[in-house]
mmCIF file of C-alpha atoms in Angstrom:
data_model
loop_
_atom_site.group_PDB
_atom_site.id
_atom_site.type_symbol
_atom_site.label_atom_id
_atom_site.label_comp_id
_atom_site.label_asym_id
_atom_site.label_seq_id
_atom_site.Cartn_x
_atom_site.Cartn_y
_atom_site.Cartn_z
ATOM 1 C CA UNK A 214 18.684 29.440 -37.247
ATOM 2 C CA UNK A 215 15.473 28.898 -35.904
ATOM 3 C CA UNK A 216 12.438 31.676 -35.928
ATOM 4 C CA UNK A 217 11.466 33.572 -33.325
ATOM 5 C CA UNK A 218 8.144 31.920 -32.596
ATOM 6 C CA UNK A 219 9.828 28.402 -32.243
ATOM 7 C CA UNK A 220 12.582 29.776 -29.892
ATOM 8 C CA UNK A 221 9.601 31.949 -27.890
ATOM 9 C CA UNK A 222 7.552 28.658 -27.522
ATOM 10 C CA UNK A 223 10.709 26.624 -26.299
ATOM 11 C CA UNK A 224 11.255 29.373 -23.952
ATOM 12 C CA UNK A 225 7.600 29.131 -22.988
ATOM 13 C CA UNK A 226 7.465 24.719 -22.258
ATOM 14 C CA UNK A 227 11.146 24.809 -20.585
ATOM 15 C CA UNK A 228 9.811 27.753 -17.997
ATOM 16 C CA UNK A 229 6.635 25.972 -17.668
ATOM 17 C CA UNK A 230 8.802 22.325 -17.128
ATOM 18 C CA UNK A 231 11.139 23.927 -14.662
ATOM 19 C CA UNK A 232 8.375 25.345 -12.553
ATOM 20 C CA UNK A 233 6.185 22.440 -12.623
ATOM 21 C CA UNK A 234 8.936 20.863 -11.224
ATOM 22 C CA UNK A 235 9.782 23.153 -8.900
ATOM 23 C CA UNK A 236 6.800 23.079 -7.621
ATOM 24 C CA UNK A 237 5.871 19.651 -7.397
ATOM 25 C CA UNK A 238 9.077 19.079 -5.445
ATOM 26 C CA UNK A 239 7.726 21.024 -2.862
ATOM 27 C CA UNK A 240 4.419 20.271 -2.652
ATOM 28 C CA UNK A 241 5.648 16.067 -1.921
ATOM 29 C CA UNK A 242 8.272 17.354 0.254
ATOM 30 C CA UNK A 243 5.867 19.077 2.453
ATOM 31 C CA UNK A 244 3.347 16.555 2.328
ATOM 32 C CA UNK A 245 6.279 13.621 2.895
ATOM 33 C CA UNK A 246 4.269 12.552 5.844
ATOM 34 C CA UNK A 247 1.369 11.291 3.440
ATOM 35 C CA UNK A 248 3.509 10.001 0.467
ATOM 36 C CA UNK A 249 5.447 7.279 2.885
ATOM 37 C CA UNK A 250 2.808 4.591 3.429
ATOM 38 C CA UNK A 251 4.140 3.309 6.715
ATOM 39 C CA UNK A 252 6.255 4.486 9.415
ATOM 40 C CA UNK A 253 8.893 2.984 11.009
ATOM 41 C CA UNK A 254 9.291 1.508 15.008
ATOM 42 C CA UNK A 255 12.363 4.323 14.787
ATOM 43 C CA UNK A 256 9.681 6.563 13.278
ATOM 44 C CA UNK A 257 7.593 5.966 15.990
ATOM 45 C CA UNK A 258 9.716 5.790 18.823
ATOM 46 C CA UNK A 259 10.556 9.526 17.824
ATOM 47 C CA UNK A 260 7.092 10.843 17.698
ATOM 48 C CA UNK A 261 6.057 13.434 19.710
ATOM 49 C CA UNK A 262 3.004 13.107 20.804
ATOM 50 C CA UNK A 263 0.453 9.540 20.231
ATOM 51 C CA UNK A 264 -3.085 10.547 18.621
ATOM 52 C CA UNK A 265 -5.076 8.028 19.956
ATOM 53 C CA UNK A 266 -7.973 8.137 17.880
ATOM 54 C CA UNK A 267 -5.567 7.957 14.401
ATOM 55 C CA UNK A 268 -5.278 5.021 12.708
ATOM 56 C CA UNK A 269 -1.074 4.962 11.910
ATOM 57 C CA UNK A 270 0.883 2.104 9.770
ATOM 58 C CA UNK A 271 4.109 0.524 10.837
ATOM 59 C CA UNK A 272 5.824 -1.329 8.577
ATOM 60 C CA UNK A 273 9.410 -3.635 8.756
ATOM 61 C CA UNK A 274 10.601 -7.198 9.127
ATOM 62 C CA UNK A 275 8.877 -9.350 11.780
ATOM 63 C CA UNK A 276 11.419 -10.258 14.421
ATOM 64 C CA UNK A 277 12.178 -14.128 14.355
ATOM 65 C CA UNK A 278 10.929 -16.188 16.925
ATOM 66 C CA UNK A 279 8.418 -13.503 18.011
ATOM 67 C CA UNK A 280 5.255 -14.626 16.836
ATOM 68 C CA UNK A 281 2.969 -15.729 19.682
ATOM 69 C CA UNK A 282 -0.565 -17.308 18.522
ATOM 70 C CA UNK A 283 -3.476 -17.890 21.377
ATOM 71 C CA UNK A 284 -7.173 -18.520 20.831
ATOM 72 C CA UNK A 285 -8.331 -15.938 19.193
ATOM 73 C CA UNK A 286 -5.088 -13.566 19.277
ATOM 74 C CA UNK A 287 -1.953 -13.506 17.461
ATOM 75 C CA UNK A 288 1.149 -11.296 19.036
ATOM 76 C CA UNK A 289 4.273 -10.394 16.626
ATOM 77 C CA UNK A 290 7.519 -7.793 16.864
ATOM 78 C CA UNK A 291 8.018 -5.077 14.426
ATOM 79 C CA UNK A 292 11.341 -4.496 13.634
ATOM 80 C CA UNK A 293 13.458 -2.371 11.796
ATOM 81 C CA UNK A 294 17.199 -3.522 13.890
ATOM 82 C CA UNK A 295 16.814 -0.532 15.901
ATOM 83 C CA UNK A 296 13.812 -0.656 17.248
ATOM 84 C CA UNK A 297 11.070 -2.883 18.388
ATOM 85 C CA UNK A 298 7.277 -2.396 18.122
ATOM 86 C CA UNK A 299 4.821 -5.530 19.802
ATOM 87 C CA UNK A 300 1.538 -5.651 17.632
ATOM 88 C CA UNK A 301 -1.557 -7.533 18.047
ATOM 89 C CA UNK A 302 -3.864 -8.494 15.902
ATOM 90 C CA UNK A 303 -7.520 -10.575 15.218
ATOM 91 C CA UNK A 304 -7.974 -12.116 12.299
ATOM 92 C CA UNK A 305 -6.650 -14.260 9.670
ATOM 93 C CA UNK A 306 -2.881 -12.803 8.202
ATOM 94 C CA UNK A 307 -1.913 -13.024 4.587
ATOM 95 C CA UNK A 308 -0.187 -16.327 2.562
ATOM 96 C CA UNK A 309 3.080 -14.206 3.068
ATOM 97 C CA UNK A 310 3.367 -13.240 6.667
ATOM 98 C CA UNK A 311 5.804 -15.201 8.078
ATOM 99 C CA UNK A 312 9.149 -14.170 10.505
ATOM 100 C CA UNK A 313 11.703 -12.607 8.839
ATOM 101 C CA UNK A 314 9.833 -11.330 6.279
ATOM 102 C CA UNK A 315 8.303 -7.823 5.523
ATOM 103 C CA UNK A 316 5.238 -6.658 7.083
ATOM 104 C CA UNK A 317 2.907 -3.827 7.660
ATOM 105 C CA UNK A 318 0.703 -3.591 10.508
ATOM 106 C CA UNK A 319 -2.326 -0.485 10.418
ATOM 107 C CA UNK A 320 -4.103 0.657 13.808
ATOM 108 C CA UNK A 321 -3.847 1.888 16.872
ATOM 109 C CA UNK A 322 -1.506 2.974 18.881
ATOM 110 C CA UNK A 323 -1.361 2.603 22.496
ATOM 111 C CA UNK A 324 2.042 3.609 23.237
ATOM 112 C CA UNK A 325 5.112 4.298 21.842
ATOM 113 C CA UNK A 326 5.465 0.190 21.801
ATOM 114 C CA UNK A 327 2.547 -1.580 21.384
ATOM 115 C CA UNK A 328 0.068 -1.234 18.095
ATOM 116 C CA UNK A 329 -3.502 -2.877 18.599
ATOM 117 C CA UNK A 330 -3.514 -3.797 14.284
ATOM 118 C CA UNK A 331 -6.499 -4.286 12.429
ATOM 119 C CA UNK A 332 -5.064 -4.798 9.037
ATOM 120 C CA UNK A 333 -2.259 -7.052 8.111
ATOM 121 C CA UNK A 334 -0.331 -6.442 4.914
ATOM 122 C CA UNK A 335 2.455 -8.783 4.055
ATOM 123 C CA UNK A 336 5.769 -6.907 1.894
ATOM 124 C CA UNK A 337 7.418 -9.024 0.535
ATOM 125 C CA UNK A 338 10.974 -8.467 -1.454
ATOM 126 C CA UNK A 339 12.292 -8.313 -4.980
ATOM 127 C CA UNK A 340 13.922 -12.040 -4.523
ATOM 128 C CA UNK A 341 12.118 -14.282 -7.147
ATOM 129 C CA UNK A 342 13.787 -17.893 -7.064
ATOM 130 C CA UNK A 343 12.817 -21.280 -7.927
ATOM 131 C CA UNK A 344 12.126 -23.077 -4.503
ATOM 132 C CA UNK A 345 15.081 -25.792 -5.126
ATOM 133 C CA UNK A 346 17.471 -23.073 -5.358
ATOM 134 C CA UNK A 347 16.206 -21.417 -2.218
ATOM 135 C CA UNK A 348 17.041 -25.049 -0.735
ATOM 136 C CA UNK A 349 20.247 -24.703 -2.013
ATOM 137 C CA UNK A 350 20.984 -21.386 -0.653
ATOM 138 C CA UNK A 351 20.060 -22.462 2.268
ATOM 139 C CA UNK A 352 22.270 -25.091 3.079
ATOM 140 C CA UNK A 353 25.318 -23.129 1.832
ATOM 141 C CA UNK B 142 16.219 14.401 -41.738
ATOM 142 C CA UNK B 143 12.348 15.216 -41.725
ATOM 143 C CA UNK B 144 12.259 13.755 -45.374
ATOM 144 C CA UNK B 145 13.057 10.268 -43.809
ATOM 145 C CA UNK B 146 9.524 10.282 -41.651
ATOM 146 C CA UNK B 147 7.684 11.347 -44.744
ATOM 147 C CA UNK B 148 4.530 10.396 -44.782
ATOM 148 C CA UNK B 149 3.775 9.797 -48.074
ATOM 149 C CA UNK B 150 6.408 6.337 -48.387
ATOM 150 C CA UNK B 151 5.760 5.190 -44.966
ATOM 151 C CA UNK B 152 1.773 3.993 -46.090
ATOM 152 C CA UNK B 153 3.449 1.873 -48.387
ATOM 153 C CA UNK B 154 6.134 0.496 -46.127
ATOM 154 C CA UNK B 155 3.842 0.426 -43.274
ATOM 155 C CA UNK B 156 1.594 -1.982 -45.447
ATOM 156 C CA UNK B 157 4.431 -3.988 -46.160
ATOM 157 C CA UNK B 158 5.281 -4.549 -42.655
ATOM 158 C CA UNK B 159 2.138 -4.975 -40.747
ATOM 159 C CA UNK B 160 1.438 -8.381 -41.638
ATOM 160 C CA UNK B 161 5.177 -9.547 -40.639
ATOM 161 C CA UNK B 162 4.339 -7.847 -37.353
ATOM 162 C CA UNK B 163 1.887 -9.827 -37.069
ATOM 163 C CA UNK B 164 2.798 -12.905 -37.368
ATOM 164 C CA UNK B 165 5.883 -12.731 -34.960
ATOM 165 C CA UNK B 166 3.537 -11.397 -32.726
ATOM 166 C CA UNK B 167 2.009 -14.601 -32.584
ATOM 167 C CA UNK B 168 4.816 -16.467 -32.499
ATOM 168 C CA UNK B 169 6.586 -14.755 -30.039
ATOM 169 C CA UNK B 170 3.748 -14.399 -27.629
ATOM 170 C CA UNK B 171 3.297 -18.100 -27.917
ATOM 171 C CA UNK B 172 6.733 -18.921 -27.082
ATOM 172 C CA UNK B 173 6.341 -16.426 -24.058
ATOM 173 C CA UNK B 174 2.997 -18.041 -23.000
ATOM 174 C CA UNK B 175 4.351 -21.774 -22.757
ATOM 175 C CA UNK B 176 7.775 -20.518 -21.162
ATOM 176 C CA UNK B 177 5.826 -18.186 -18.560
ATOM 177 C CA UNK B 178 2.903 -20.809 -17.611
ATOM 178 C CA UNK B 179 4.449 -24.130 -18.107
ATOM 179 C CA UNK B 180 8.073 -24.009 -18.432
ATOM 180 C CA UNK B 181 9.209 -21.438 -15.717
ATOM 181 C CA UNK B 182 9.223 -22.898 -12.449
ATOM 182 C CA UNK B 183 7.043 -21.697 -9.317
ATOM 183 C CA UNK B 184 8.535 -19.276 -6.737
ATOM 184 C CA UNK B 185 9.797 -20.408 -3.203
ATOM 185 C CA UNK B 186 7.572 -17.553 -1.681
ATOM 186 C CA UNK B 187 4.472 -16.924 -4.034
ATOM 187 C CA UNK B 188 4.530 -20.676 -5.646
ATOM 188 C CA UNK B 189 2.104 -19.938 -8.829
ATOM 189 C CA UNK B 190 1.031 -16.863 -8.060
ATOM 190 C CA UNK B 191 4.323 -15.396 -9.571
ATOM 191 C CA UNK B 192 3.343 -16.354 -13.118
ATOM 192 C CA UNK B 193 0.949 -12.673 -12.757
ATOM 193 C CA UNK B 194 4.440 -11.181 -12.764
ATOM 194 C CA UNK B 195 4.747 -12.068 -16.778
ATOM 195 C CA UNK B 196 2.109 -10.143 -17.471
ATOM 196 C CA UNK B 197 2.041 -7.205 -14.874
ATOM 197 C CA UNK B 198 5.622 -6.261 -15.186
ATOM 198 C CA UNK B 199 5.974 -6.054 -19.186
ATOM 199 C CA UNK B 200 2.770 -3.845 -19.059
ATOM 200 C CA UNK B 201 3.943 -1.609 -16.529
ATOM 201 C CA UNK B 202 7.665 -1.490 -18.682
ATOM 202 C CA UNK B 203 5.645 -0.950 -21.769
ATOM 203 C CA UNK B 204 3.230 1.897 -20.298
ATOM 204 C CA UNK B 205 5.755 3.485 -19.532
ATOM 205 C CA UNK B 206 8.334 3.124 -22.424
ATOM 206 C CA UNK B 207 5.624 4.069 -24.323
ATOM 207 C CA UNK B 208 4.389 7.472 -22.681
ATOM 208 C CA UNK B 209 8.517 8.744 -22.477
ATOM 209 C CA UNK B 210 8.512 8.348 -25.560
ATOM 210 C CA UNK B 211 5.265 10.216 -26.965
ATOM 211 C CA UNK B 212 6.415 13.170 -24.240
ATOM 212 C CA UNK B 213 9.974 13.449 -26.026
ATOM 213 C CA UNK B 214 8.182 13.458 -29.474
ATOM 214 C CA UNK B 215 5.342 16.545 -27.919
ATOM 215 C CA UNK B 216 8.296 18.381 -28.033
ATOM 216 C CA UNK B 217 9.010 18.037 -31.232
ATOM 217 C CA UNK B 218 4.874 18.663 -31.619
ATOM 218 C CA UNK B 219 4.823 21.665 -29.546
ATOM 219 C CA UNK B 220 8.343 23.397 -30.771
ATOM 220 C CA UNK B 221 9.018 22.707 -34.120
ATOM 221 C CA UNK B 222 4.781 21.922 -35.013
ATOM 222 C CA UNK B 223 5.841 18.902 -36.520
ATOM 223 C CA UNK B 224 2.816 17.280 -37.540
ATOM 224 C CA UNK B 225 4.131 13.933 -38.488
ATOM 225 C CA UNK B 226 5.322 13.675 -34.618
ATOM 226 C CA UNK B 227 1.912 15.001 -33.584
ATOM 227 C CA UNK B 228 0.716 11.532 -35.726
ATOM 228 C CA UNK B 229 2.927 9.373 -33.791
ATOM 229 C CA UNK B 230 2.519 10.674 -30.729
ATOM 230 C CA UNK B 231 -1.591 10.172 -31.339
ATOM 231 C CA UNK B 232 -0.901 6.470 -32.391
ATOM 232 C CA UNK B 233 0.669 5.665 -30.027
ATOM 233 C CA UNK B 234 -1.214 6.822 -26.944
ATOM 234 C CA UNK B 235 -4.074 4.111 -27.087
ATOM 235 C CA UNK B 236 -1.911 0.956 -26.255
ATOM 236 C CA UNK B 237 0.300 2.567 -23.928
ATOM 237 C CA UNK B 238 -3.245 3.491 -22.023
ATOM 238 C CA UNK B 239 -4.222 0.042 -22.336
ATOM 239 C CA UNK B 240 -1.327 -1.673 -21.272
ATOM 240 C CA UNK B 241 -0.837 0.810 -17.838
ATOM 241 C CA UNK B 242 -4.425 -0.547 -16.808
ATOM 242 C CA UNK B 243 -3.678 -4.068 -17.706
ATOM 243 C CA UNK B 244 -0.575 -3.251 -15.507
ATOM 244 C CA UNK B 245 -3.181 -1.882 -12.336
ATOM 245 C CA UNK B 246 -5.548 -4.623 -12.625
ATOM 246 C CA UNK B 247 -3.169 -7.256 -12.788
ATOM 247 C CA UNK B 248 -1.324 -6.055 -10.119
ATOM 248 C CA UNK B 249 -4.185 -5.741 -8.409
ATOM 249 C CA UNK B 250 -5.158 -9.249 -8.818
ATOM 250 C CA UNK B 251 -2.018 -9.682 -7.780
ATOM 251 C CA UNK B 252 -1.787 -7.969 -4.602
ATOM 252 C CA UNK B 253 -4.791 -9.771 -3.144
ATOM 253 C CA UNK B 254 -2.703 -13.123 -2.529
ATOM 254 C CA UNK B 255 0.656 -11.656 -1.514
ATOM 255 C CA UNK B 256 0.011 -8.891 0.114
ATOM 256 C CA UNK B 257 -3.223 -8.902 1.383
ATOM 257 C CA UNK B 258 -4.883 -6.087 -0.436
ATOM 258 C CA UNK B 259 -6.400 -5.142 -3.589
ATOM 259 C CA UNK B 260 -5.358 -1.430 -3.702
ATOM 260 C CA UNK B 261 -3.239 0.829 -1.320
ATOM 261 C CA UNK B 262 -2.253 4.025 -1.576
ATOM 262 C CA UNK B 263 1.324 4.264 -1.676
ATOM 263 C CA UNK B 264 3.977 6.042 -3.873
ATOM 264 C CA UNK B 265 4.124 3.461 -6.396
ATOM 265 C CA UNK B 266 0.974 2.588 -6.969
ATOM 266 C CA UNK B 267 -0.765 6.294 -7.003
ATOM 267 C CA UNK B 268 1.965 7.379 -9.258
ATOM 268 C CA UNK B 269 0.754 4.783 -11.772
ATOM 269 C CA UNK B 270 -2.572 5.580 -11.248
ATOM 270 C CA UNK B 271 -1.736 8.976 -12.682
ATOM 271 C CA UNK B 272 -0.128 7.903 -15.448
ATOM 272 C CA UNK B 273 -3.258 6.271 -16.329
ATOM 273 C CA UNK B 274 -5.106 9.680 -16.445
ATOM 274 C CA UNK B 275 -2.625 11.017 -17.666
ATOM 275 C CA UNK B 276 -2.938 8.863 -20.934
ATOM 276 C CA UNK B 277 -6.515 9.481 -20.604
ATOM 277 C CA UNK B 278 -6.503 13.472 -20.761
ATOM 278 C CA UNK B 279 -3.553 12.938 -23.783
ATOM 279 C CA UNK B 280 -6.782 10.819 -25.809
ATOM 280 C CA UNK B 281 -9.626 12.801 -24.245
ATOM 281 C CA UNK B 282 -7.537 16.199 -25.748
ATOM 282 C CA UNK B 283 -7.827 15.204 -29.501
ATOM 283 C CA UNK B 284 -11.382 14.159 -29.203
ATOM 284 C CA UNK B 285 -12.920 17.152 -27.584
ATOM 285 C CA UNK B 286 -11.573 19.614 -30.391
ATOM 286 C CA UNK B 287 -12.019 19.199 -34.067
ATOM 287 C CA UNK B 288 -9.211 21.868 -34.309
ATOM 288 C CA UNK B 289 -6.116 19.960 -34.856
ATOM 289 C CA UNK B 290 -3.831 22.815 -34.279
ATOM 290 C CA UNK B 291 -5.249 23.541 -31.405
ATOM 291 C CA UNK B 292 -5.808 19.303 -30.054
ATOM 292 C CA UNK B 293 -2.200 18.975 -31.045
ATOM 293 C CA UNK B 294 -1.210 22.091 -28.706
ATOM 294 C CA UNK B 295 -3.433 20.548 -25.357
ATOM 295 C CA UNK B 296 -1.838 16.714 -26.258
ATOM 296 C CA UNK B 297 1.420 17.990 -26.340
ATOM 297 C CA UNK B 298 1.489 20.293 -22.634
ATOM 298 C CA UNK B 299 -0.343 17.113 -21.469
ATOM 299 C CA UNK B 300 2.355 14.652 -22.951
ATOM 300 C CA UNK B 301 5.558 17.078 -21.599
ATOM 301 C CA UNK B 302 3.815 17.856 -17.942
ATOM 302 C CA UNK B 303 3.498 13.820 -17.683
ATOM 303 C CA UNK B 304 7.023 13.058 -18.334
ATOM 304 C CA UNK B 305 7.996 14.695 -14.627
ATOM 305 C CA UNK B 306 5.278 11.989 -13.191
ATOM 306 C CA UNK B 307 8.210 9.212 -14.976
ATOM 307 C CA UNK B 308 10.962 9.302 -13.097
ATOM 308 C CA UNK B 309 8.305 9.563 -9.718
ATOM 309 C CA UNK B 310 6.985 6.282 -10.824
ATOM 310 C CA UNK B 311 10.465 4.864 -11.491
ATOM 311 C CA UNK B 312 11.589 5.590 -8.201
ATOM 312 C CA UNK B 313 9.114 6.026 -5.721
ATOM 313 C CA UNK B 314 10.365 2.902 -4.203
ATOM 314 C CA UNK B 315 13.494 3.842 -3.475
ATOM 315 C CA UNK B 316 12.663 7.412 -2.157
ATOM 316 C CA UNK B 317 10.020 6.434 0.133
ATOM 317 C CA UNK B 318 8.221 3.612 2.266
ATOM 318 C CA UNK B 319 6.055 1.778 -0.328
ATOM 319 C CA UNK B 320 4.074 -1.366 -0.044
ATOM 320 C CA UNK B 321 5.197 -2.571 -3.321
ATOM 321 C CA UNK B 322 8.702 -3.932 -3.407
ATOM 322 C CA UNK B 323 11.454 -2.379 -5.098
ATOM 323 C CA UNK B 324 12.921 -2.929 -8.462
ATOM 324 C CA UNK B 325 13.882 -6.505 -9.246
ATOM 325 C CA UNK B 326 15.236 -5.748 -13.061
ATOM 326 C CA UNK B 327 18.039 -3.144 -12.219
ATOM 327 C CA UNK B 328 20.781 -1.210 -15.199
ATOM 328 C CA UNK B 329 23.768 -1.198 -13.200
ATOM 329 C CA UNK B 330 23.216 -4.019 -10.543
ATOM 330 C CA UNK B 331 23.030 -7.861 -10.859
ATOM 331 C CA UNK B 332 19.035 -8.553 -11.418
ATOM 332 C CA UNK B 333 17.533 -10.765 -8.468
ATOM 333 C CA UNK B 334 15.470 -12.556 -10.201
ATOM 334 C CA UNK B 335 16.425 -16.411 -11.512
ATOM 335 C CA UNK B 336 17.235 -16.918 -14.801
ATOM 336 C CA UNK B 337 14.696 -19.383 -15.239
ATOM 337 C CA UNK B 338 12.065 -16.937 -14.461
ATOM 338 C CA UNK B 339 14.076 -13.886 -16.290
ATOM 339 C CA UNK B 340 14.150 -15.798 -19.650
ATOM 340 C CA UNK B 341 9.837 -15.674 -20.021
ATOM 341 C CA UNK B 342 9.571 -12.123 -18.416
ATOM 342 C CA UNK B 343 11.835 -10.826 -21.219
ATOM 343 C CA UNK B 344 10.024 -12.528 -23.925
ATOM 344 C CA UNK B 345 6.529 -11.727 -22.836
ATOM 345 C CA UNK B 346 8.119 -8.473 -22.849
ATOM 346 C CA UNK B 347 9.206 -8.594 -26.683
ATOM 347 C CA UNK B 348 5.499 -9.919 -27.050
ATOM 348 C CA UNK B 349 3.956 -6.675 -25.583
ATOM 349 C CA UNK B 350 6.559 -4.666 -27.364
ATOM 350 C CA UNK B 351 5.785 -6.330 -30.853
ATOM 351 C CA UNK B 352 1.612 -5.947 -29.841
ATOM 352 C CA UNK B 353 2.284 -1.868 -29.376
ATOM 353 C CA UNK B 354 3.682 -1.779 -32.929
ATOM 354 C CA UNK B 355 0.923 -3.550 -34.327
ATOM 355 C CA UNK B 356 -1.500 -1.424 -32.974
ATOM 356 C CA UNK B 357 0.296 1.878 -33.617
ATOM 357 C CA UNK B 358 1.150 0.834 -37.387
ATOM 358 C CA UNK B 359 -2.891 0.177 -37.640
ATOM 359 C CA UNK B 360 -3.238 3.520 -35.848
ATOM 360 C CA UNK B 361 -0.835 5.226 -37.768
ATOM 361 C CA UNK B 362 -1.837 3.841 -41.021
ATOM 362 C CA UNK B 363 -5.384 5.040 -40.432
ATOM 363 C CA UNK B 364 -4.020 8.506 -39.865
ATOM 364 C CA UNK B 365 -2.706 8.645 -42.966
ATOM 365 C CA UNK B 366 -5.273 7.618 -45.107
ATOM 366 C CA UNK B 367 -7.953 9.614 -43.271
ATOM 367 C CA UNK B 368 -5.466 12.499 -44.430
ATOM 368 C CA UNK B 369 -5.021 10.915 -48.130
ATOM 369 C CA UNK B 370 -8.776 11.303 -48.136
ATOM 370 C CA UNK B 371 -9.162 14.826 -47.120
ATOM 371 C CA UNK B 372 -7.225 15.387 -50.395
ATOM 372 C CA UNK B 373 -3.776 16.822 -49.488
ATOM 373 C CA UNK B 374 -1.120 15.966 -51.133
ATOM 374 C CA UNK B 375 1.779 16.809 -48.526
ATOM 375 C CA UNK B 376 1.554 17.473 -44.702
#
């Protein structure tokens, strides 16, 4: 039906195609580690050994009723409902922090449950609602 | 079936049309602009900062609608050599480029409010990043040859290789840890966005849509003629 040159050059792209995604697969699979952009407490809780001198980021929600806010410091809890991470942090947070919402916290880590943050990024969700409807979930 | 994309009575029809095009681009892009800024209400979280979502997610829908697309017709291009598809495919490209970096910047702009940051790296947002360059080698590869055989073989590898980077973008936030959040606008499950802010999204998207045509009719149209001038009568 079809000449030899077309079938030899749809050989040639669905080889190439396969390959290339072949080997892209692998290449993200072994480089996971860099692709997620934060870890989580349970990540971190199973770590092996702390590098001290890496900067890490821990993300999840922030644990109601944990924020803590002194003079010049503000305390939180990391959580992802297995387990806990306490974070510090100077410095002004973004419009969306708030406690129950999704956060992630880059710095250092001290130990396996306590990050000393220097960057604040608030996640926030794929809920987009009119406030007065929020109100009205609310009270249901 | 080839006969149907030929050419020579698509000029006229594409003359026809253009101007209709036009005008319901306005239109519609007017209606979407009063229903996204005035009429759609403010978000409990984000309060106005939400309305960037009109603009940011229709780009990013459009980018890549737009680049699936010209990578199904490269094979088509690269197969079969057909050189009307190789046309399309080269119309095409320039708005889907423009709207993937109106979709970065505004998200972007974005991101500085809500999350905190103008740029991170994560899955999502690097994956978008290479569709940009991605459109940008497809462009760069017609204008550094002035052999079209040979332009229209580099576009084409370029357009296919890009259509694995897709399906990353699509779900990168499912598969791994990303800063941005996942997909609002979902096939099988209910959306969770309100209505109220659903009904401007889709026609803003309808505007962008209608804008793409107009600009790869123009495209296409120029094609043709520059073609028409070289003094061949068929493809």
């Amino acid at each position: 039906m079809y000449g030899k040159k077309v079938k030899f050059r749809a050989l040639f792209i669905f080889l190439i195609l396969i390959s290339l995604v072949l080997t892209i697969f692998l290449v993200v699979k072994s480089l996971e580690e860099n692709v997620v952009y934060f870890k989580s407490p349970t990540d971190i809780k199973n770590l092996n050994e702390i590098k001290n001198a890496q900067k890490i980021r821990v993300g999840g929600m922030v644990k109601k009723n944990s924020i803590k806010i002194n003079d010049k410091e503000i305390f939180f809890v990391i959580t992802d409902f297995k387990n806990e991470l306490l974070v510090n942090f100077k410095g002004s947070v973004p419009n969306l922090f708030e406690e129950g919402k999704g956060v992630v916290a880059e710095g250092l880590l001290k130990d396996k449950s306590f990050l000393n943050a220097d960057k604040i990024l608030a996640k926030h969700d794929e809920n987009y609602m009119p406030p007065e409807v929020s109100e009205a979930m609310k009270n249901n | 079936m080839i006969n149907y994309f030929n050419p020579n009575n698509t000029l006229k029809i594409i003359n026809r049309i253009q101007k209709f095009v036009f005008a319901l681009f306005i239109i519609v892009l007017l209606l979407g602009l009063v229903e996204a800024l005035v009429l759609s209400p403010e978000d409990y979280k984000q309060s106005d900062s939400v309305r960037i979502m009109y603009v940011h997610v229709p780009s990013a829908w459009i980018s890549l609608g737009i680049f699936s697309f010209i990578s199904i017709l490269s094979f088509g291009v690269f197969v079969f050599k057909n050189k009307n598809f190789s046309l399309i495919t080269k119309s095409l490209a320039p708005s889907g480029f423009v709207f993937s970096i109106i979709a970065l910047v505004t998200g972007s702009i974005w991101g500085k409010p809500t999350w905190g940051t103008w740029w991170a790296w994560d899955a999502r947002i690097t994956s978008m990043l290479l569709l940009s360059i991605f459109y940008l080698l497809f462009i760069t590869s017609w204008k550094i040859t002035t052999d079209t055989g040979k332009a229209e073989k580099i576009s084409s590898i370029i357009a296919i290789i890009g259509l694995i980077n897709i399906p990353v973008i699509k779900f990168s936030v499912e598969w791994w840890n990303t800063l941005h959040q996942p997909a609002s606008v979902k096939i099988l499950e209910e959306t969770t966005i309100h209505s109220s802010m659903l009904t401007p999204l889709a026609i803003m998207t309808a505007a962008f849509a209608l804008f793409s045509l107009l600009i790869f009719l123009m495209k296409y149209n120029t094609e043709l003629l520059k073609i028409k001038n070289k003094g061949l009568n068929r493809l």
